[in-house]
Amino acid sequence: MSHRRNLPFAARTAFLALACALTIAGCKDSSKTEQSADNVPKDETADEFIERVNREYKEMYPEFTASQWLSSTYINDDTKLLAAKGNERFLTQLNRWLEQAKRFEGQKMSPQTARAINLLKLNTAMPPPKDPAKLTELTAIATDLEGQYGAGTWCRDTNDPKSCRQLGDLEDVLRNNRDYNQQLEAWQGWHTIAKPMRGEYQRFVELVNEGAHDMGYADAGEMWRSGYDMSPTEFAAETDRLWGQVKPLYEQLHCYARTKLETQYPGKGSVSGGLLPAHLMGNMWQQDWSNLWGFLEPYPDAGDLDITATLKKQYEAGLNDLLIKENETIPAGREADIVHQAEFAQARRMNERAQDFYVSLGMPKLPASYWEKSQLIKPRDRDVVCHASAWDMDMSGDVRIKMCIKANEEDFTTIYHELGHIYYDLAYNKQPPLFQNGANDGFHEAIGDTIVLAMTPQYLHTIDLVGEQQQSQEALINSQMRMALAKVSFLPFGLMIDRWRWGVFDGTIKPNEYNKAWWRLKAQYQGVAPVTPRGEEFFDAGAKYHVPGNTPYTRYFLSHILQFQFYKALCNAAGYNGPLYNCSFYGNKVAGQKFWAMLSKGASQPWQATMQELTGSGKFDAAPMLEYFSPLQEWLKKENEGQTCGWTMPADNSQTAAKSDKAKPAPKKG
Ligand code: X8Z
Ligand code: ZN
């Protein structure tokens, strides 16, 4: 499941705990079977050690993932308790294995075994302190933070439960409502849910840093940067290099968006210094600007790309069918059930469509259990973590996703994203457990998105999601803009989250400046700013899933570079010769085979080798992304002529106010 990628870390941890119980039980007979008190066979070689770890890991894994799955799909105190305990057991076992591995330091062993031992160290994003009491405290905090995020609710009127809203509702406001104040209210409302997390998060940081230290790392951030087959310092420099490659493209898009926002919201479309108002970008975290299509579409007459409208129509048609079918018999009050049924049917239809792409490449159909056990839509009777994730429950084919799918384009492409994780899981299931992972975590995130790049307007037309497509320069710019609003707008966000966490972990960002540093990085990288002061009474980082969920984020930045490298390689494999942006390898079995071969390698070799096999180069490189967007970049340069692009940093970002609001900041909410 996600444990090995996002939720994964916690999951792994718990998983290990289970193995631990088995180990102790076996221990009783150890004297007779030549085992030490710790159940470690005497004279075990490094190769045998790794073989045993793989076996124990796989044995304990299903119980661990089950506890994590339950606590994410049914948030209450009991499931939180079980998840925390599961995690604790896993991390205890991880510590034990790491202790046992020390025997082999400096010894000769096969490169595969050396790699496996290193991967074992990196098997969690939550390095466990050795002190058992602190480990217990850490897993309880981790489960609680994720639960708080999942159950996060803002009430306009605390005395009126009907006024309460969760993330999905508030995101709908940002998605569909262009009213300045209503967007501001939704944005501020959601950010109230993170305020109570601050103290716990601070303690969380102390505890994982202690764990990282116990494992030989300077801090948890250094550990996170150690998973890339190069030194942590080299890795950080690589991310700077890649950002340098793509920054000019982002700045052009930022400039264009600002001009349009200023027209849309006269006097309020930017914040002093030329930054974009955080609540106006159509997305809670300004990481994807697709929802601003209504006024960012370059050529409204150059064809139709409104996938959301078609998905909604499909949903409504399905709902109508159900209503007609059951018209005579629907008892009063059962309308909500029918709506729920129609939402589920639409989510399933979207999911089948995504599966079809993978199957067209020669990959297997998803197992029956996937359809039975996945959570596709938000249950009505309980809190769940709606943030999309993909799970490998047992390393043997019980794969699932957990989403709260709605009929819109964003969720549609997110299903393709999640299936990328699922097909990776299925492809590497034959590898030993410690190699059942992405070549690096950016690879895992890039698989489904590579498929999304191949969802060209032509592909979307063949599956009846958009109408007939024009072959004109205007239509091309529209389709490039559609992709850029999702992919280019994301880049600085993909970097800034971990720039913040790296600083929090290494102590350069102190607890009393968490929020100030957050907004400084938002301004520096994304060029966005809040329109009302966001002092230290807030904890705005906590309003983004991956912070309370403790999922490292640089993986997504990498993925947004890698996916274009993969896409280009698969287009080449498919024998495609035209301009990169027009290529779809839908239905191409040669490309599919090449993709599957890469997925099957898992983490069994350095990612550079896996990359070399697929693309012919063993380096991260943003050139394919720039090649893809070159028509748009040229167009943007012309469009922005005469503008002063870029932005200047606010002097004190916690006091930032909108130009028009300088004298009278809006009152703080909640
Ligand atoms: O978290 C995700 C996936 C699950 S791995 C839905 N993504 C990041 C996000 O939502 O912030 C995908 C893109 C970036
Ligand atoms: Zn993902």
XYZ file of C-alpha atoms and ligand atoms in Angstrom:
685
model
C 0.000 0.000 0.000
C 0.963 3.492 0.207
C 3.122 2.642 3.152
C 6.005 2.129 0.865
C 5.222 5.433 -0.731
C 2.991 7.731 1.232
C 1.034 6.236 4.086
C 3.467 3.474 3.678
C 5.961 4.497 6.172
C 3.657 4.170 9.061
C 2.261 1.046 7.575
C 5.613 -0.567 7.325
C 6.305 0.243 10.815
C 3.270 -1.415 12.191
C 3.874 -4.297 9.946
C 7.174 -4.996 11.458
C 5.699 -5.027 14.890
C 3.626 -8.009 13.976
C 6.665 -9.885 12.782
C 8.167 -9.055 16.073
C 5.485 -10.911 17.953
C 6.070 -13.984 15.823
C 9.772 -13.740 16.430
C 9.411 -13.638 20.165
C 7.117 -16.647 20.126
C 9.681 -18.593 18.154
C 12.292 -17.542 20.620
C 11.275 -20.026 23.280
C 12.810 -22.893 21.402
C 15.817 -20.943 20.278
C 18.388 -22.752 22.395
C 17.500 -25.982 20.654
C 17.570 -24.487 17.194
C 20.871 -22.646 17.579
C 19.279 -19.230 17.788
C 20.298 -16.338 19.987
C 17.979 -14.788 22.551
C 16.872 -12.343 19.895
C 15.796 -15.174 17.616
C 18.768 -14.579 15.359
C 20.165 -17.807 13.937
C 23.798 -18.250 14.928
C 26.396 -17.815 12.185
C 23.801 -16.320 9.907
C 25.458 -14.757 6.864
C 24.463 -11.343 5.544
C 22.678 -13.000 2.625
C 20.766 -15.262 5.010
C 19.930 -12.300 7.194
C 18.347 -10.438 4.297
C 16.491 -13.552 3.233
C 15.046 -13.818 6.737
C 14.152 -10.132 6.921
C 12.347 -10.431 3.601
C 10.406 -13.406 4.867
C 9.474 -11.838 8.205
C 8.619 -8.560 6.553
C 6.213 -10.176 4.124
C 4.633 -12.237 6.914
C 3.898 -9.274 9.131
C 2.878 -6.921 6.357
C -0.841 -7.796 5.887
C -1.719 -7.216 9.529
C 0.077 -3.913 9.502
C -1.587 -2.639 6.321
C -4.977 -3.832 7.532
C -4.667 -1.671 10.661
C -3.623 1.340 8.568
C -6.380 0.788 6.032
C -8.990 0.617 8.753
C -7.838 3.771 10.489
C -7.846 5.667 7.181
C -11.256 4.478 6.057
C -12.971 4.550 9.432
C -11.508 7.231 11.673
C -12.303 6.756 15.350
C -10.398 6.303 18.606
C -10.349 2.516 18.346
C -8.947 2.323 14.832
C -6.441 5.034 15.711
C -5.284 2.972 18.661
C -4.840 -0.137 16.539
C -3.020 1.749 13.802
C -0.658 3.390 16.276
C 0.070 0.052 17.935
C 0.604 -1.633 14.594
C 3.005 1.088 13.612
C 4.805 0.819 16.903
C 5.279 -2.907 16.519
C 6.620 -2.472 13.028
C 9.082 0.241 14.017
C 10.227 -1.791 17.005
C 10.981 -4.650 14.672
C 12.718 -2.322 12.248
C 14.994 -1.163 15.063
C 15.706 -4.774 15.930
C 16.604 -5.647 12.344
C 18.833 -2.598 12.068
C 20.631 -3.624 15.249
C 21.116 -7.127 13.864
C 22.403 -5.717 10.569
C 25.289 -4.002 12.360
C 27.074 -7.374 12.594
C 27.734 -7.213 8.887
C 29.215 -3.740 8.676
C 32.486 -3.792 6.748
C 32.009 -7.437 5.772
C 32.059 -8.779 2.239
C 28.606 -9.420 0.848
C 26.838 -9.464 -2.498
C 25.936 -6.028 -3.909
C 22.270 -7.038 -3.762
C 22.495 -7.763 -0.045
C 24.340 -4.504 0.616
C 21.617 -2.671 -1.278
C 18.890 -4.457 0.674
C 20.490 -3.514 4.004
C 20.628 0.118 2.943
C 16.992 0.018 1.809
C 16.032 -1.466 5.149
C 17.405 1.659 6.848
C 15.361 3.855 4.552
C 12.205 1.808 4.915
C 10.319 4.457 6.828
C 9.852 8.221 6.594
C 9.406 8.190 10.348
C 12.763 7.124 11.782
C 11.997 5.430 15.108
C 13.707 6.493 18.341
C 15.256 3.565 20.189
C 13.639 4.579 23.468
C 10.402 2.502 23.561
C 8.410 5.172 25.418
C 9.322 7.744 22.797
C 8.434 5.351 20.013
C 5.003 4.831 21.559
C 4.563 8.578 21.798
C 5.661 9.072 18.180
C 3.271 6.556 16.645
C 0.361 7.914 18.677
C 1.107 11.449 17.479
C 1.504 10.349 13.856
C -1.832 8.544 13.824
C -3.533 11.404 15.576
C -2.229 14.048 13.169
C -3.418 12.121 10.141
C -6.773 11.495 11.824
C -7.151 15.198 12.606
C -6.551 16.043 8.975
C -9.013 13.411 7.732
C -11.738 14.513 10.142
C -10.947 18.220 9.640
C -14.139 20.268 9.734
C -14.782 24.005 9.766
C -18.077 25.437 10.990
C -19.110 28.935 9.978
C -21.236 29.014 13.109
C -19.887 26.768 15.853
C -23.396 26.429 17.286
C -24.895 25.211 14.046
C -23.755 21.777 12.831
C -25.461 22.426 9.494
C -22.916 25.166 8.806
C -20.004 22.705 9.058
C -17.888 21.886 6.005
C -15.099 19.419 5.279
C -12.271 19.693 2.774
C -14.250 18.337 -0.185
C -16.979 20.971 0.200
C -14.481 23.784 0.656
C -12.503 22.637 -2.372
C -15.736 22.732 -4.364
C -16.037 26.421 -3.525
C -12.518 27.103 -4.828
C -13.199 24.937 -7.877
C -16.505 26.422 -8.926
C -17.101 29.745 -7.253
C -15.230 32.783 -8.551
C -16.498 35.172 -5.899
C -13.537 36.800 -4.129
C -14.987 36.733 -0.618
C -16.528 33.297 -0.776
C -13.213 31.857 -1.906
C -11.461 33.690 0.903
C -13.900 32.289 3.430
C -13.446 28.709 2.145
C -9.660 29.057 2.135
C -9.512 30.536 5.617
C -12.086 28.069 6.900
C -10.034 25.040 5.871
C -6.850 26.476 7.364
C -8.453 26.647 10.809
C -8.343 22.845 11.057
C -4.552 22.853 11.328
C -4.216 25.260 14.229
C -4.490 22.543 16.913
C -1.786 20.451 15.195
C 1.093 22.819 15.851
C 2.180 21.556 19.286
C 1.950 17.912 18.299
C 3.847 18.557 15.103
C 6.646 20.247 17.011
C 6.971 17.206 19.257
C 6.777 14.927 16.203
C 9.798 16.727 14.757
C 11.814 16.220 17.946
C 10.981 12.523 18.019
C 11.763 11.692 14.375
C 14.974 13.681 14.653
C 15.963 11.543 17.608
C 15.142 8.447 15.554
C 17.177 9.711 12.612
C 20.049 10.466 14.947
C 19.851 6.964 16.433
C 20.167 5.645 12.878
C 23.251 7.706 12.127
C 21.718 10.635 10.249
C 22.118 14.282 11.231
C 18.324 14.755 11.187
C 15.176 13.360 9.556
C 15.579 15.612 6.507
C 19.038 14.235 5.802
C 17.576 10.752 6.021
C 14.862 11.682 3.511
C 17.507 13.017 1.129
C 19.486 9.771 1.395
C 17.166 7.643 -0.730
C 18.448 8.582 -4.172
C 21.609 6.569 -4.801
C 23.733 9.679 -4.312
C 24.782 11.699 -1.281
C 22.131 13.840 0.427
C 24.096 16.953 -0.517
C 24.282 15.940 -4.162
C 20.572 15.252 -4.152
C 19.694 18.685 -2.779
C 21.922 20.226 -5.464
C 20.125 18.173 -8.137
C 16.773 19.635 -7.103
C 18.246 23.148 -7.366
C 19.611 22.368 -10.815
C 16.251 21.075 -12.049
C 14.398 24.054 -10.602
C 16.842 26.322 -12.445
C 15.908 24.569 -15.701
C 12.153 25.056 -15.322
C 11.879 28.308 -13.390
C 11.720 30.578 -16.461
C 8.726 28.616 -17.748
C 6.956 28.911 -14.382
C 7.637 32.645 -14.269
C 6.023 33.120 -17.663
C 2.931 31.220 -16.578
C 2.804 33.173 -13.313
C 2.984 36.439 -15.242
C 0.168 35.443 -17.601
C -2.040 34.265 -14.728
C -1.464 37.507 -12.839
C -2.527 39.655 -15.778
C -5.729 37.639 -16.140
C -6.417 37.716 -12.397
C -6.002 41.478 -12.364
C -8.632 41.737 -15.092
C -10.942 39.315 -13.327
C -10.589 40.981 -9.916
C -9.833 44.660 -10.580
C -7.565 46.079 -7.885
C -7.402 42.740 -6.058
C -5.862 40.330 -8.569
C -2.388 40.524 -7.062
C -0.737 41.238 -3.760
C 1.913 43.944 -3.374
C 5.192 42.924 -5.009
C 3.293 41.100 -7.764
C 2.413 37.945 -5.843
C -0.756 35.959 -6.543
C -3.453 35.908 -3.836
C -3.425 32.428 -2.306
C -7.190 32.010 -2.148
C -7.842 32.922 -5.789
C -5.929 30.136 -7.548
C -8.755 27.605 -7.633
C -6.872 25.245 -5.335
C -6.385 25.192 -1.577
C -2.587 25.080 -1.880
C -2.122 26.836 -5.257
C -0.492 23.673 -6.579
C -2.751 23.218 -9.594
C -4.450 26.111 -11.377
C -6.669 24.082 -13.719
C -9.830 25.408 -12.137
C -9.071 28.884 -13.441
C -9.582 27.620 -16.992
C -12.667 29.804 -17.314
C -10.543 32.942 -17.586
C -7.110 31.513 -18.406
C -8.157 29.628 -21.552
C -6.181 31.338 -24.313
C -8.674 30.853 -27.179
C -12.223 30.175 -26.000
C -13.389 29.565 -29.577
C -10.714 27.060 -30.506
C -12.440 23.870 -29.431
C -13.733 22.120 -26.401
C -11.617 20.565 -23.647
C -14.215 20.573 -20.905
C -13.856 17.053 -19.551
C -15.580 17.928 -16.293
C -18.757 18.922 -18.127
C -18.880 15.534 -19.878
C -18.193 13.605 -16.671
C -20.977 15.489 -14.923
C -23.349 14.736 -17.787
C -22.490 11.046 -17.543
C -23.235 11.174 -13.841
C -26.537 12.947 -14.342
C -27.602 10.502 -17.040
C -26.793 7.611 -14.694
C -28.732 9.236 -11.878
C -31.696 9.786 -14.153
C -31.690 6.144 -15.221
C -31.717 5.038 -11.607
C -34.500 7.444 -10.709
C -36.629 6.291 -13.630
C -35.989 2.645 -12.819
C -36.941 3.053 -9.193
C -39.478 5.810 -9.639
C -42.459 3.864 -8.420
C -40.754 2.365 -5.449
C -38.486 5.014 -3.869
C -39.724 5.480 -0.324
C -39.516 9.033 0.972
C -36.036 9.839 2.259
C -34.310 7.290 0.064
C -33.334 9.835 -2.596
C -29.954 10.267 -0.898
C -29.282 6.537 -1.331
C -29.997 6.791 -5.042
C -27.671 9.765 -5.373
C -24.971 7.818 -3.537
C -25.509 4.846 -5.832
C -25.215 7.087 -8.900
C -22.018 8.673 -7.549
C -20.547 5.248 -7.013
C -21.535 4.107 -10.506
C -19.876 7.182 -12.024
C -16.707 6.696 -9.951
C -16.554 3.111 -11.128
C -17.067 4.143 -14.754
C -14.165 6.612 -14.487
C -12.045 3.923 -12.897
C -12.820 1.433 -15.652
C -11.824 4.018 -18.205
C -8.453 4.461 -16.499
C -7.931 0.713 -16.287
C -8.631 0.492 -20.013
C -5.559 2.628 -20.788
C -3.245 0.314 -18.865
C -4.847 -2.787 -20.358
C -4.435 -1.273 -23.841
C -0.677 -1.336 -23.186
C -0.806 -5.070 -22.490
C -0.983 -4.832 -18.695
C -3.360 -7.110 -16.755
C -6.866 -6.210 -15.687
C -7.218 -5.234 -12.052
C -8.133 -8.176 -9.792
C -11.732 -8.668 -8.661
C -10.697 -7.828 -5.081
C -9.653 -4.344 -6.259
C -13.227 -3.569 -7.219
C -14.666 -5.155 -4.087
C -12.350 -3.609 -1.533
C -11.352 -0.172 -2.834
C -12.958 2.918 -1.338
C -14.048 4.870 -4.414
C -16.372 7.475 -2.899
C -16.778 9.181 0.444
C -18.851 7.070 2.843
C -21.774 8.953 4.319
C -21.638 7.581 7.822
C -18.120 8.271 9.081
C -14.920 10.269 8.750
C -12.264 8.973 6.373
C -8.980 10.285 4.978
C -10.163 11.413 1.563
C -6.678 12.182 0.258
C -6.174 9.721 -2.611
C -3.816 6.793 -2.011
C -2.952 3.396 -3.467
C -2.350 0.349 -1.308
C -0.632 -2.975 -1.689
C -2.137 -4.880 1.202
C -0.129 -8.093 1.081
C 2.516 -7.931 -1.675
C 0.555 -10.690 -3.371
C -2.187 -9.018 -5.371
C -4.591 -7.483 -2.833
C -4.275 -3.962 -4.259
C -6.723 -1.122 -3.618
C -7.208 2.581 -3.887
C -8.801 4.911 -1.412
C -10.397 8.021 -2.844
C -13.476 10.207 -2.547
C -14.065 10.461 -6.285
C -16.232 13.204 -7.734
C -17.165 13.654 -11.373
C -14.492 16.159 -12.370
C -11.326 16.248 -14.438
C -8.976 16.468 -11.466
C -10.317 13.302 -9.876
C -10.415 11.588 -13.251
C -6.678 12.125 -13.806
C -5.983 11.271 -10.154
C -7.426 7.803 -10.805
C -4.886 7.350 -13.616
C -2.231 8.529 -11.129
C -3.284 6.017 -8.482
C -3.387 3.178 -10.987
C 0.233 4.001 -11.811
C 1.052 3.066 -8.200
C -1.112 -0.033 -8.400
C 0.478 -1.324 -11.609
C 3.937 -0.644 -10.160
C 2.941 -2.755 -7.131
C 1.659 -5.559 -9.327
C 4.706 -5.492 -11.600
C 7.275 -5.763 -8.805
C 5.375 -8.245 -6.645
C 7.824 -10.951 -7.788
C 10.794 -9.065 -6.343
C 11.981 -9.786 -2.786
C 9.957 -7.578 -0.389
C 12.763 -5.088 0.264
C 12.987 -4.423 -3.478
C 9.225 -4.012 -3.827
C 9.359 -0.289 -4.228
C 9.923 2.388 -6.812
C 13.415 2.826 -8.306
C 13.150 5.988 -6.234
C 10.026 7.592 -4.797
C 9.791 10.051 -7.706
C 9.463 7.087 -10.074
C 6.487 5.790 -8.119
C 4.729 9.119 -8.445
C 5.536 9.495 -12.130
C 4.026 6.296 -13.565
C 0.361 7.275 -13.675
C 1.224 10.838 -14.646
C 3.170 9.556 -17.656
C -0.100 8.013 -18.807
C -1.879 11.318 -18.141
C 0.528 13.019 -20.570
C -0.580 10.518 -23.198
C -4.209 11.628 -22.677
C -4.030 13.968 -25.647
C -7.105 15.793 -26.972
C -7.262 13.108 -29.681
C -7.335 10.332 -27.070
C -9.975 12.207 -25.071
C -12.021 12.529 -28.237
C -11.805 8.806 -29.033
C -13.216 8.026 -25.570
C -15.992 10.608 -26.069
C -14.911 12.932 -23.297
C -14.385 15.924 -25.573
C -15.740 16.874 -28.976
C -14.043 16.881 -32.385
C -10.660 18.624 -32.135
C -9.455 21.457 -34.362
C -5.976 21.150 -35.833
C -4.946 24.768 -35.327
C -2.254 26.716 -33.517
C -4.971 28.094 -31.209
C -6.175 24.611 -30.315
C -2.592 23.548 -29.629
C -2.008 26.471 -27.277
C -5.258 25.675 -25.489
C -4.259 22.080 -24.961
C -0.758 23.086 -23.815
C -2.273 25.566 -21.382
C -4.560 22.889 -19.993
C -1.533 20.685 -19.266
C 0.587 23.578 -17.957
C -2.060 24.649 -15.447
C -1.748 21.202 -13.894
C 1.950 20.461 -14.384
C 3.918 23.723 -14.563
C 2.010 25.472 -11.791
C 2.885 22.517 -9.567
C 6.682 22.717 -9.827
C 7.548 25.320 -7.149
C 4.968 23.865 -4.780
C 6.582 20.455 -5.263
C 9.813 21.962 -3.970
C 8.748 24.335 -1.252
C 7.042 21.869 1.090
C 10.250 19.976 1.770
C 12.357 23.113 1.697
C 10.185 23.972 4.676
C 10.456 20.548 6.300
C 14.188 20.218 5.672
C 14.534 23.535 7.525
C 12.194 22.437 10.325
C 14.103 19.177 10.762
C 17.587 20.705 10.693
C 16.548 23.504 13.054
C 17.094 26.452 10.712
C 13.330 27.010 10.978
C 12.403 27.346 14.643
C 8.994 26.397 16.064
C 8.163 30.035 16.765
C 8.499 30.869 13.074
C 6.825 27.859 11.417
C 4.205 29.995 9.716
C 6.480 32.869 8.831
C 8.922 30.487 7.149
C 6.066 28.712 5.354
C 4.848 31.915 3.740
C 8.376 33.081 3.021
C 8.945 29.909 0.978
C 5.514 30.161 -0.661
C 6.457 33.680 -1.753
C 9.972 32.776 -2.841
C 9.136 29.696 -4.909
C 5.499 30.036 -5.947
C 5.102 33.798 -5.913
C 1.863 33.513 -3.919
C 0.804 35.246 -0.709
C -2.134 35.344 1.675
C -4.247 38.492 1.614
C -4.684 38.660 5.373
C -1.976 38.321 8.038
C -1.040 34.734 8.881
C 0.852 34.991 12.149
C 2.097 32.206 14.384
C -1.384 31.570 15.772
C -1.850 29.590 12.524
C -0.120 26.426 11.359
C -0.761 26.616 7.644
C 1.623 23.781 6.699
C -0.681 21.431 8.620
C -3.534 22.192 6.227
C -1.749 20.197 3.503
C -2.194 16.445 3.838
C 1.442 15.431 3.465
C 2.568 17.393 6.536
C 0.281 15.737 9.122
C 0.491 12.553 7.008
C 4.321 12.758 7.066
C 4.742 11.975 3.384
C 7.945 13.382 1.887
C 7.103 15.716 -0.967
C 10.214 16.191 -3.125
C 9.096 12.977 -4.837
C 6.317 14.921 -6.565
C 8.682 17.592 -7.808
C 10.900 14.875 -9.249
C 7.911 13.101 -10.698
C 6.897 16.206 -12.604
C 10.304 16.183 -14.312
C 10.609 12.405 -14.674
C 7.190 11.868 -16.212
C 8.229 13.854 -19.286
C 11.412 11.789 -19.570
C 9.378 8.576 -19.356
C 6.755 9.883 -21.762
C 9.364 10.765 -24.363
C 11.012 7.351 -24.015
C 7.698 5.526 -24.431
C 6.772 7.660 -27.448
C 10.114 6.706 -28.981
C 9.477 3.047 -28.169
C 6.112 3.329 -29.900
C 7.933 4.582 -33.024
C 6.432 8.056 -32.778
C 8.207 10.812 -34.730
C 6.093 13.974 -34.473
C 6.250 16.801 -31.941
C 6.350 15.422 -28.412
C 3.139 17.093 -27.203
C 1.036 15.263 -29.802
C 2.084 11.757 -28.864
C -0.237 9.208 -27.337
C 0.978 5.640 -26.949
C -2.543 4.429 -26.052
C -2.883 0.857 -27.312
C 0.817 0.452 -28.079
C 2.066 -2.892 -26.784
C 5.754 -2.220 -27.477
C 5.674 0.888 -25.314
C 3.642 -1.077 -22.762
C 6.202 -3.846 -22.599
C 9.024 -1.399 -22.105
C 7.105 0.320 -19.315
C 6.262 -2.993 -17.627
C 9.892 -4.131 -17.800
C 10.909 -0.952 -15.984
C 8.200 -1.360 -13.357
C 9.175 -4.984 -12.739
C 12.677 -3.958 -11.675
C 11.291 -2.193 -8.629
C 14.083 -0.996 -6.384
C 16.415 -3.890 -7.213
C 19.090 -1.648 -8.749
C 20.116 2.030 -8.535
C 17.487 4.192 -10.208
C 20.089 5.524 -12.630
C 20.393 2.049 -14.182
C 16.625 1.650 -14.463
C 16.387 5.086 -16.022
C 19.189 4.267 -18.452
C 17.382 1.139 -19.608
C 14.190 3.064 -20.309
C 15.438 6.389 -21.628
C 19.081 5.895 -22.600
C 20.208 8.385 -19.949
C 20.831 7.893 -16.248
C 20.148 11.463 -15.125
C 17.246 13.634 -14.062
C 16.661 16.081 -16.876
C 13.986 18.724 -17.429
C 14.782 19.017 -21.164
C 11.863 16.767 -22.261
C 9.461 18.886 -20.190
C 10.785 22.052 -21.816
C 10.608 20.437 -25.259
C 6.986 19.477 -24.597
C 6.006 23.005 -23.571
C 8.101 24.914 -26.103
C 5.102 26.141 -28.162
C 3.433 27.449 -25.006
C 6.602 29.050 -23.702
C 7.049 30.959 -26.968
C 3.410 32.000 -26.887
C 3.628 33.133 -23.257
C 6.699 35.253 -23.964
C 4.781 37.157 -26.649
C 1.663 37.381 -24.551
C 3.623 38.804 -21.601
C 5.504 41.374 -23.671
C 5.402 44.759 -21.973
C 4.706 43.255 -18.547
C 7.194 43.286 -15.706
C 7.200 39.618 -14.863
C 8.416 38.084 -11.626
C 7.735 39.344 -8.111
C 9.482 40.796 -5.102
C 9.478 39.260 -1.669
C 7.258 40.924 0.909
C 9.283 42.515 3.719
C 7.429 40.672 6.464
C 5.174 38.069 4.976
C 3.193 37.420 8.131
C 1.841 40.922 7.674
C 1.149 40.670 3.951
C -2.069 42.347 2.880
C -3.784 42.675 -0.485
C -3.077 45.960 -2.242
C -6.635 47.050 -1.808
C -6.844 45.793 1.747
C -3.712 47.379 3.134
C -5.432 49.861 5.358
C -8.065 47.511 6.626
C -7.105 43.826 6.764
C -10.081 41.479 6.669
C -11.005 40.110 10.073
C -9.403 36.812 10.955
C -11.634 33.763 10.890
C -11.876 30.903 13.295
O -0.701 13.118 -3.037
C -0.793 12.942 -4.236
C -1.452 11.688 -4.775
C -1.237 10.511 -3.914
S 0.411 9.957 -3.928
C -2.942 11.923 -4.898
N -0.368 13.899 -5.076
C 0.228 15.142 -4.613
C -0.812 16.019 -3.938
O -2.010 15.750 -4.062
O -0.429 16.982 -3.281
C -0.366 13.815 -6.533
C 0.161 15.121 -7.012
C 0.763 15.820 -5.839
Zn 0.915 9.226 -5.783
